[in-house]
Short mmCIF file of C-alpha atoms in Angstrom, two decimals:
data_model
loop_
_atom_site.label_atom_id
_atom_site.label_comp_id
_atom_site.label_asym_id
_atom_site.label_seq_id
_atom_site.Cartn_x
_atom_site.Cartn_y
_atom_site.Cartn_z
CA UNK A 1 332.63 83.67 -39.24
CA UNK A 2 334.33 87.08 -38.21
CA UNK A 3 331.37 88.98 -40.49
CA UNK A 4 328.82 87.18 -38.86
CA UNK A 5 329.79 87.84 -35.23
CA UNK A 6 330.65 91.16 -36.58
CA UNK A 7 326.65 92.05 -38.09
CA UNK A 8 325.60 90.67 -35.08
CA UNK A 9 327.31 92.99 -32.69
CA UNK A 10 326.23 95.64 -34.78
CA UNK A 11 322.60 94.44 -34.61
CA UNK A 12 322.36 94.06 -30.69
CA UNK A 13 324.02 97.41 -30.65
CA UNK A 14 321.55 98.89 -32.78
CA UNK A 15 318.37 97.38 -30.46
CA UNK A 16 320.04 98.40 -27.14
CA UNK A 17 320.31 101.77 -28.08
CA UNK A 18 316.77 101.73 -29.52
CA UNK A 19 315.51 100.72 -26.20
CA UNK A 20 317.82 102.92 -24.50
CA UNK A 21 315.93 105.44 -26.12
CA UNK A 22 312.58 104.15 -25.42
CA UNK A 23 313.25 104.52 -22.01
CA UNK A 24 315.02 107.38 -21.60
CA UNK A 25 312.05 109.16 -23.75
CA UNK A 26 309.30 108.47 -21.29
CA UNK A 27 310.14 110.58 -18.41
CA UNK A 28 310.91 113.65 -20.81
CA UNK A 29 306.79 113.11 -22.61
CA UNK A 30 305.61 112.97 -18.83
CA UNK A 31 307.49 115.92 -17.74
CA UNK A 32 306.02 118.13 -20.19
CA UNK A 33 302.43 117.50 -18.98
CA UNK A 34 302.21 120.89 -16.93
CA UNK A 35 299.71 121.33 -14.27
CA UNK A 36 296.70 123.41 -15.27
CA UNK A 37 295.45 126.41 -13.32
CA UNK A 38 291.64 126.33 -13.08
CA UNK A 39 290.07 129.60 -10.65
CA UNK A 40 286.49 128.34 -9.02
CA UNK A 41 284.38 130.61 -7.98
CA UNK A 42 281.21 130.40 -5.53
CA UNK A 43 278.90 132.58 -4.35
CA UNK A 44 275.39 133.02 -3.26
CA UNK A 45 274.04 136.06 -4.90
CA UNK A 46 270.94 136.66 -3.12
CA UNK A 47 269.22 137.01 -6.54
CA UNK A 48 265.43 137.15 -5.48
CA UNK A 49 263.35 139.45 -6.25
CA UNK A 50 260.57 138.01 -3.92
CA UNK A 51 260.06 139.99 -0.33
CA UNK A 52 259.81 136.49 1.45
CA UNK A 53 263.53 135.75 0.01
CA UNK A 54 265.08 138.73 2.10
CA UNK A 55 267.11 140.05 -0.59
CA UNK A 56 266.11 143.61 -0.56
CA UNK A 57 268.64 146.17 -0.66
CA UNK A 58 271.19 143.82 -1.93
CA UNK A 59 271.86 145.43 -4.96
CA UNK A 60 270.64 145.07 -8.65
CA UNK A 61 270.47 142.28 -10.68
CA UNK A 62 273.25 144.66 -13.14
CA UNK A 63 275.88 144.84 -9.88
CA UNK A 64 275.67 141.43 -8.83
CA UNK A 65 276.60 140.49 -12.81
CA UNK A 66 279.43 143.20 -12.02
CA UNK A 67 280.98 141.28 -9.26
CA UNK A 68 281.32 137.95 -11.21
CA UNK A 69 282.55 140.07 -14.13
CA UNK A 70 285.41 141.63 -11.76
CA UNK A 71 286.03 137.94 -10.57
CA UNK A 72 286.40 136.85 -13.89
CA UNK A 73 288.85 139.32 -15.19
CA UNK A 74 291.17 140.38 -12.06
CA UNK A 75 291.12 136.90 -10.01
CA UNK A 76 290.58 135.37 -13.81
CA UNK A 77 287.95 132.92 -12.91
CA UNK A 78 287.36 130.87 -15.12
CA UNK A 79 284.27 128.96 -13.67
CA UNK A 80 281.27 129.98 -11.38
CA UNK A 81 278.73 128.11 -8.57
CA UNK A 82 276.24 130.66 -8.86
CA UNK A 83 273.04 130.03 -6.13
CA UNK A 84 270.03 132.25 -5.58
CA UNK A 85 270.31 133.53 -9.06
CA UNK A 86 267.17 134.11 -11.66
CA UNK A 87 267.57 132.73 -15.05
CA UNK A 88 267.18 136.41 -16.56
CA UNK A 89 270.12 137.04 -15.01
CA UNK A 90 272.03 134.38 -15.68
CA UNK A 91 271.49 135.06 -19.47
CA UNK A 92 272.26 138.81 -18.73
CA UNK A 93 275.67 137.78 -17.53
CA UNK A 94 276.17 134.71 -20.00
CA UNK A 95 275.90 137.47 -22.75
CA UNK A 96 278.23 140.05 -21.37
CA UNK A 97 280.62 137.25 -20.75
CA UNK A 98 281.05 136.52 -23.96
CA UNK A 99 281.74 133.32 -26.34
CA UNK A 100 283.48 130.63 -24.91
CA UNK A 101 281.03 130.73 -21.89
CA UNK A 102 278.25 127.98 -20.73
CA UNK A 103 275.78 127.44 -18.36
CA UNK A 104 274.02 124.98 -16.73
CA UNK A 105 270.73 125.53 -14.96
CA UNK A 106 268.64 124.38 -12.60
CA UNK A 107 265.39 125.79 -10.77
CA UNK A 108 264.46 125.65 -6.80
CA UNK A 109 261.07 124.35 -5.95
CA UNK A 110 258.11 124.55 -4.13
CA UNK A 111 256.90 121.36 -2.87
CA UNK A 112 252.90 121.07 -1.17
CA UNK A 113 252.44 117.38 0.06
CA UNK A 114 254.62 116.46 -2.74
CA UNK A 115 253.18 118.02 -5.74
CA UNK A 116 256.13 120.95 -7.00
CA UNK A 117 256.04 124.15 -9.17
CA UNK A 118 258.97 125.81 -10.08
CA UNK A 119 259.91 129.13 -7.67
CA UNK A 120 259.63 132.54 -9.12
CA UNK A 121 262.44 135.36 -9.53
CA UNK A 122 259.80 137.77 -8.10
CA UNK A 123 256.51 138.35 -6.19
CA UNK A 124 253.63 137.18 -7.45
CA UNK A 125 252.75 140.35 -9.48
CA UNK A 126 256.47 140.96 -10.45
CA UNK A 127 259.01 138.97 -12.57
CA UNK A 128 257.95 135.26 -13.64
CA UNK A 129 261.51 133.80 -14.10
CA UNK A 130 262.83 131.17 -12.56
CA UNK A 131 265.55 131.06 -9.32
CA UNK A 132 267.81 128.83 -8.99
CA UNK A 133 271.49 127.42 -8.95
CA UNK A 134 273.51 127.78 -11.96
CA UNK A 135 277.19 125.91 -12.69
CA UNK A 136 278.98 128.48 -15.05
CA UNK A 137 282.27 127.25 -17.02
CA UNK A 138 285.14 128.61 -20.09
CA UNK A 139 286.27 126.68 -22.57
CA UNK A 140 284.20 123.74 -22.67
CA UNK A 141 281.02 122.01 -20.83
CA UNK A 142 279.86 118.78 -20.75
CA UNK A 143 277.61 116.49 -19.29
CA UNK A 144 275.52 118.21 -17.50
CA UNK A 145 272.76 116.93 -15.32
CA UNK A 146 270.68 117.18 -11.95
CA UNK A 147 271.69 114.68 -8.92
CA UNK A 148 268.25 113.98 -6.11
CA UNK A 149 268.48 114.80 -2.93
CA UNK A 150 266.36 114.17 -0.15
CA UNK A 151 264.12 117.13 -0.18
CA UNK A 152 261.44 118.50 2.41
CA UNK A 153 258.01 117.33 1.30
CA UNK A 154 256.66 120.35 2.17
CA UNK A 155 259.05 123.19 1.71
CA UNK A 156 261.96 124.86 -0.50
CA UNK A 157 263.54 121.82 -2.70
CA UNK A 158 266.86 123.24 -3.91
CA UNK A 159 269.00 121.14 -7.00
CA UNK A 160 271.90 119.97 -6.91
CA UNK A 161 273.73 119.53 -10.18
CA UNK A 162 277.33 119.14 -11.36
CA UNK A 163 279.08 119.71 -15.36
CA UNK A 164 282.09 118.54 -16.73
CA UNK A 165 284.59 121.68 -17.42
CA UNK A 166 286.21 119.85 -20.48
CA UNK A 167 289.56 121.59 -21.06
CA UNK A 168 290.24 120.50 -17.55
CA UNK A 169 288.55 117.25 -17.41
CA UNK A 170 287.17 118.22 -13.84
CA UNK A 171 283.38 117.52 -12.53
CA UNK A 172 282.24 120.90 -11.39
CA UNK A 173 279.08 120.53 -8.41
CA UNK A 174 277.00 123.30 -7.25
CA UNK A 175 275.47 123.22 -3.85
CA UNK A 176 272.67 124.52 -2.09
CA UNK A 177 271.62 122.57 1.17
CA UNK A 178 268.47 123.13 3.23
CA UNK A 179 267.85 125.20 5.73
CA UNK A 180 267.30 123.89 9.11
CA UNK A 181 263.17 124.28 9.28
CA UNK A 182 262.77 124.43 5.60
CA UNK A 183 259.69 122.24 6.12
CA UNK A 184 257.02 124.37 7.94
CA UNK A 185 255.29 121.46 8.92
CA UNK A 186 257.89 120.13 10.72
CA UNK A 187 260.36 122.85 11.32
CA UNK A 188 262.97 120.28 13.28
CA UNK A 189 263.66 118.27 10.98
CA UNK A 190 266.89 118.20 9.70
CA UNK A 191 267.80 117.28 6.06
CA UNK A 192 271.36 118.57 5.78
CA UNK A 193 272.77 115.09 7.33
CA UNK A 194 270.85 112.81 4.36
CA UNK A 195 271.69 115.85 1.77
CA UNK A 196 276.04 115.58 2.84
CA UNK A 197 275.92 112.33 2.43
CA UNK A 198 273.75 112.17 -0.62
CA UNK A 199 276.51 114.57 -2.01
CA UNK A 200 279.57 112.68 -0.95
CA UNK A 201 278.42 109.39 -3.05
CA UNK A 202 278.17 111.54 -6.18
CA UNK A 203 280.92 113.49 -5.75
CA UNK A 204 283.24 110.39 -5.01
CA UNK A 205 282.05 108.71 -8.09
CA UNK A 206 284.37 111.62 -10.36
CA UNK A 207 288.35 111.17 -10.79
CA UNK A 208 288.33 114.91 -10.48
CA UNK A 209 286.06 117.34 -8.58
CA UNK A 210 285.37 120.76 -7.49
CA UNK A 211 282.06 121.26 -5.47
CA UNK A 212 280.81 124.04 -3.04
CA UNK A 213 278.21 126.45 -2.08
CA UNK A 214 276.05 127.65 0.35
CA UNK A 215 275.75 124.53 2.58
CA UNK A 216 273.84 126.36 4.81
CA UNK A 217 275.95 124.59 7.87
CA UNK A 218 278.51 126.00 10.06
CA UNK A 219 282.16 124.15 10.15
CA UNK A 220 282.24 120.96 12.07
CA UNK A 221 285.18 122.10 14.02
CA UNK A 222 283.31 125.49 15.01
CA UNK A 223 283.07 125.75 18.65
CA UNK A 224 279.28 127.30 18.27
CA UNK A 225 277.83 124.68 16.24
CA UNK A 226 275.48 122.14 17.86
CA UNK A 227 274.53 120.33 14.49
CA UNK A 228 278.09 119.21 13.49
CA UNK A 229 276.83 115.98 13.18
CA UNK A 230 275.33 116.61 10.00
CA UNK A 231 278.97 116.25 8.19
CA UNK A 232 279.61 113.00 7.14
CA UNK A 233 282.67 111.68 8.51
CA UNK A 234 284.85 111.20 5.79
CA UNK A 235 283.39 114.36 3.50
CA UNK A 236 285.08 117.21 4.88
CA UNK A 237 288.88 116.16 5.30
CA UNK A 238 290.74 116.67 8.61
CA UNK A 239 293.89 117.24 6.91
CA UNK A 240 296.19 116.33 4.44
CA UNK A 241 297.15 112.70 3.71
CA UNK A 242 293.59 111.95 5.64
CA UNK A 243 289.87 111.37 3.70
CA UNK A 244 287.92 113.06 2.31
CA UNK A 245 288.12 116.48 0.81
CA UNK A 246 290.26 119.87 2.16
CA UNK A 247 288.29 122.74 1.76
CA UNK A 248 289.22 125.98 0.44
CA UNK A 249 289.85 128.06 2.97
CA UNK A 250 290.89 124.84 5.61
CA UNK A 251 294.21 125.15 7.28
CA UNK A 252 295.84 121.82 8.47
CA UNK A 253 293.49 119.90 10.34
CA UNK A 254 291.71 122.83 11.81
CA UNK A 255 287.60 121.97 9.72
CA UNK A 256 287.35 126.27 10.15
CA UNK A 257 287.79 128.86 7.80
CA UNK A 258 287.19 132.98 7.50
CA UNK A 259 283.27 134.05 7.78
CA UNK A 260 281.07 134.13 4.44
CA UNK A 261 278.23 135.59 5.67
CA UNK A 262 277.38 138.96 7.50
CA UNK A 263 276.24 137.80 10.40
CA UNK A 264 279.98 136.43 10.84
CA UNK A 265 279.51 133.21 10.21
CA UNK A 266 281.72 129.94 7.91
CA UNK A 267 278.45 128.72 5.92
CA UNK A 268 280.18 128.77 2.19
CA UNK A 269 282.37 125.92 1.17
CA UNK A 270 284.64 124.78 -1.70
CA UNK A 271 286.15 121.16 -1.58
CA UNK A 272 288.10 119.78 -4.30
CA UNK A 273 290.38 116.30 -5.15
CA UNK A 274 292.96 118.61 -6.93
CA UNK A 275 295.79 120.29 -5.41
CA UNK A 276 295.14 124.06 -3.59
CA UNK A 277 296.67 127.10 -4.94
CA UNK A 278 295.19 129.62 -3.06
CA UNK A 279 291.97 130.75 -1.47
CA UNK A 280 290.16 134.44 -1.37
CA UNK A 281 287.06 135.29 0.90
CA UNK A 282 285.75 138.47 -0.87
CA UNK A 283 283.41 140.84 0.53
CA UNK A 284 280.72 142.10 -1.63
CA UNK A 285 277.93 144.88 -0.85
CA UNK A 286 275.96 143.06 -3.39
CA UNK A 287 275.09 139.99 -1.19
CA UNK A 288 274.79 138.83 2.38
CA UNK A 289 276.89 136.34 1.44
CA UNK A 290 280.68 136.85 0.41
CA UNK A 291 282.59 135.76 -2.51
CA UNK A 292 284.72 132.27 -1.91
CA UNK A 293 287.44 131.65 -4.94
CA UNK A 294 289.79 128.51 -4.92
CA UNK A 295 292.53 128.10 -7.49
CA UNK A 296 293.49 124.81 -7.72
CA UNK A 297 296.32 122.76 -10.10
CA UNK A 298 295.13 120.16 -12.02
CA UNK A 299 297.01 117.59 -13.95
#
């Protein structure tokens, strides 16, 4: 009787420190799953070549490729929302890049009562390749497709589109909102309030998300701007620990941030679910728009 109690002892010995194990094991396997470091870049590169685009004297196609290349290897970005950029371009810069690049591309249009054609890189007598807004990624893309919009019937109809960055496992957006007039048959009408909120369902539909661009809207906490009511309510966050998204350059529940254009103006955004790093505004002499980078932590 002695040897029995005795093996069994031994036994429930043996399970407890199995499961004491077991237990003790799981906080050490979730403590090694480091944060990663993904850089996003956005900018508007005032690509055109067309006259009616305004992008003369912006610099050449080869410099504007030269500022996401100095992006890319001092503030090591290692994804891009490109907008106003032609497809020649973009394949210019995809091959000086290098392997372990993609892109994802997607044209602006001209609409006439509803019937489209795809908008040209240059004048009518100069370059036929397409403009448009291009989501740029390392190591790994996936899934990439166009989102609708509501979109002028007559007028400029820019994409928006989002890819999955796969070693991150983060939905990248790029976004180009319209213009206030961008239908010249009815210049007041407004489309940026349907577009927002168009771009908040997607975006909310994604565990993980980076989105931004040119959103062609100034803050809605900027004492000068008579259209904030264009921002949905719960897109642009009012702070931390409240909903919706902080924005890259957003300090506590001030919705402002440094100018990205050069008439002194907040019209560039980046929003994101994942934890901020840090956020640049660069200058560039290559675009009337500046350079907006946000490095954020991702687990």
């Amino acid at each position: 009787m002695r040897d029995l109690f005795s093996t069994a002892r031994r036994v429930a010995g043996a399970l407890s420190a199995l499961l004491l194990a077991a237990v003790c094991a799981a906080p050490s396997a979730a403590a090694t799953a480091e944060p990663k470091n993904l850089q996003v870049m956005s900018w508007n590169m005032c690509g055109s070549q067309r006259d009616s685009w305004n992008c003369a004297g912006t610099g050449t196609p080869a410099q504007k490729i030269g500022v996401v290349k100095y992006h890319v290897l001092n503030n090591y970005v290692q994804a891009a929302l490109l907008q106003e950029v032609c497809e020649d371009d973009l394949a210019q810069l995809m091959g000086e890049l290098g392997t372990g690049w993609d892109a994802s591309f997607q044209p602006y249009q001209w609409s006439q009562a509803g019937v489209r054609w795809n908008s040209r890189c240059g004048n009518d007598d100069g370059r036929a390749d397409r403009i448009g807004t291009a989501v740029v990624i390392k190591a790994g893309m996936a899934d990439a497709r166009s989102h609708p919009l509501t979109q002028p019937w007559t007028g400029l109809q820019n994409p928006f589109h989002c890819a999955t960055a796969t070693y991150w496992n983060v939905r990248l957006c790029v976004v180009h909102a319209a213009r206030l007039g961008s239908n010249p048959d009815h210049p007041d009408w407004d489309y940026r309030d349907d577009q927002f909120a168009e771009i908040e369902g997607v975006v909310r539909s994604f565990p993980k998300v980076v989105f931004g661009g040119d959103f062609n809207s100034l803050s809605p906490d900027d004492p000068g701007n008579d259209a904030a009511w264009v921002w949905p309510a719960n897109l642009y966050s009012k702070g931390p620990g409240t909903d919706g998204y902080l924005e890259c350059d957003q300090a506590g529940t001030e919705r402002v941030g440094r100018p990205t254009h050069d008439y002194g103006a907040k019209i560039d955004y980046l929003f994101s679910s994942e934890p901020r790093r840090w956020c640049a505004v660069a200058d560039s002499a290559y675009s009337d728009h500046h350079v907006l980078i946000e490095s954020v932590s991702v687990v």
